[in-house]
């Protein structure tokens, strides 16, 4: 997958995810895993680790598209520490194996 670093590219990738995995008929976990694999979990993270190496400012573009489509999220209000503290720590200091093992489930 090529890196999309502008809003139009991010929208295109998000809409492709929604077409490939319609939220109404896709298992929640399957959808979230596909979102990670598409680089739309954290667009500013590296390719292959849930992101597209895109500017962080483009994450709201993804979030708005997914919310409008009724897509599930990973319940950030419930796992805020995991998303806000653990994930960046793993990304910054974890081994490659730890990154592959722990980031996708978040």
Short mmCIF file of C-alpha atoms in Angstrom, two decimals:
data_model
loop_
_atom_site.label_atom_id
_atom_site.label_comp_id
_atom_site.label_asym_id
_atom_site.label_seq_id
_atom_site.Cartn_x
_atom_site.Cartn_y
_atom_site.Cartn_z
CA UNK A 1 0.00 0.00 0.00
CA UNK A 2 1.38 3.41 -0.87
CA UNK A 3 1.51 6.14 1.70
CA UNK A 4 -1.26 8.71 1.43
CA UNK A 5 -0.11 11.92 3.06
CA UNK A 6 -2.86 14.33 2.13
CA UNK A 7 -6.51 14.59 3.16
CA UNK A 8 -7.80 13.35 -0.19
CA UNK A 9 -5.61 10.25 -0.05
CA UNK A 10 -6.61 9.56 3.54
CA UNK A 11 -10.29 9.89 2.60
CA UNK A 12 -9.80 7.54 -0.33
CA UNK A 13 -8.15 4.90 1.87
CA UNK A 14 -10.82 5.28 4.53
CA UNK A 15 -13.61 4.89 2.01
CA UNK A 16 -11.88 1.84 0.56
CA UNK A 17 -11.74 0.30 4.04
CA UNK A 18 -15.45 0.98 4.47
CA UNK A 19 -16.22 -0.58 1.08
CA UNK A 20 -14.08 -3.63 1.80
CA UNK A 21 -15.35 -4.08 5.37
CA UNK A 22 -18.84 -2.59 5.67
CA UNK A 23 -19.31 -1.78 9.37
CA UNK A 24 -22.87 -3.08 9.42
CA UNK A 25 -21.82 -6.57 8.33
CA UNK A 26 -18.23 -6.85 9.58
CA UNK A 27 -17.29 -8.20 12.98
CA UNK A 28 -16.03 -5.37 15.23
CA UNK A 29 -12.62 -6.94 15.85
CA UNK A 30 -12.18 -7.80 12.17
CA UNK A 31 -12.98 -4.19 11.24
CA UNK A 32 -10.53 -2.75 13.76
CA UNK A 33 -7.78 -5.13 12.62
CA UNK A 34 -8.42 -4.16 8.99
CA UNK A 35 -8.28 -0.49 10.02
CA UNK A 36 -4.88 -1.07 11.62
CA UNK A 37 -3.64 -2.99 8.59
CA UNK A 38 -4.79 -0.16 6.29
CA UNK A 39 -2.72 2.34 8.31
CA UNK A 40 -5.76 4.17 9.60
CA UNK A 41 -5.45 3.43 13.32
CA UNK A 42 -2.84 6.14 13.92
CA UNK A 43 -2.04 7.77 10.58
CA UNK A 44 1.12 9.34 12.02
CA UNK A 45 2.60 5.97 13.01
CA UNK A 46 4.95 4.14 10.62
CA UNK A 47 3.62 2.05 7.75
CA UNK A 48 3.02 -1.49 8.99
CA UNK A 49 2.43 -0.37 12.57
CA UNK A 50 -1.07 1.05 12.18
CA UNK A 51 -0.09 4.19 10.32
CA UNK A 52 0.88 5.77 7.05
CA UNK A 53 3.72 8.03 8.24
CA UNK A 54 1.33 10.90 7.54
CA UNK A 55 0.86 14.08 9.56
CA UNK A 56 -1.01 13.54 12.83
CA UNK A 57 -3.34 16.37 11.82
CA UNK A 58 -4.96 14.00 9.28
CA UNK A 59 -6.29 11.58 11.92
CA UNK A 60 -9.52 13.60 12.34
CA UNK A 61 -10.21 13.06 8.62
CA UNK A 62 -10.21 9.29 9.22
CA UNK A 63 -12.19 9.57 12.42
CA UNK A 64 -14.90 11.74 10.83
CA UNK A 65 -15.31 9.40 7.83
CA UNK A 66 -15.55 6.35 10.07
CA UNK A 67 -17.97 8.00 12.50
CA UNK A 68 -20.23 9.11 9.64
CA UNK A 69 -20.33 5.51 8.41
CA UNK A 70 -21.18 4.14 11.87
CA UNK A 71 -17.91 2.22 12.06
CA UNK A 72 -16.83 0.78 15.42
CA UNK A 73 -13.95 2.31 17.31
CA UNK A 74 -11.68 0.80 19.92
CA UNK A 75 -13.55 2.60 22.73
CA UNK A 76 -10.85 5.18 23.47
CA UNK A 77 -12.72 6.42 26.54
CA UNK A 78 -12.26 3.00 28.09
CA UNK A 79 -8.67 2.32 27.04
CA UNK A 80 -7.27 5.87 26.96
CA UNK A 81 -4.12 4.98 28.87
CA UNK A 82 -3.38 2.13 26.48
CA UNK A 83 -3.84 4.37 23.45
CA UNK A 84 -2.38 7.55 24.87
CA UNK A 85 0.53 6.22 26.90
CA UNK A 86 1.26 2.56 26.22
CA UNK A 87 1.11 2.71 22.42
CA UNK A 88 3.48 5.70 22.06
CA UNK A 89 5.87 4.15 24.60
CA UNK A 90 5.89 0.84 22.73
CA UNK A 91 6.40 2.68 19.45
CA UNK A 92 9.25 4.75 20.85
CA UNK A 93 11.06 2.22 23.00
CA UNK A 94 9.81 -1.26 22.18
CA UNK A 95 11.63 -3.83 20.15
CA UNK A 96 10.34 -4.59 16.67
CA UNK A 97 8.78 -7.79 18.02
CA UNK A 98 7.02 -5.87 20.81
CA UNK A 99 5.68 -3.33 18.33
CA UNK A 100 4.30 -6.10 16.10
CA UNK A 101 2.87 -7.96 19.08
CA UNK A 102 1.24 -5.16 21.09
CA UNK A 103 0.24 -2.28 18.80
CA UNK A 104 -2.32 -4.08 16.64
CA UNK A 105 -4.43 -5.34 19.59
CA UNK A 106 -4.67 -1.79 20.96
#
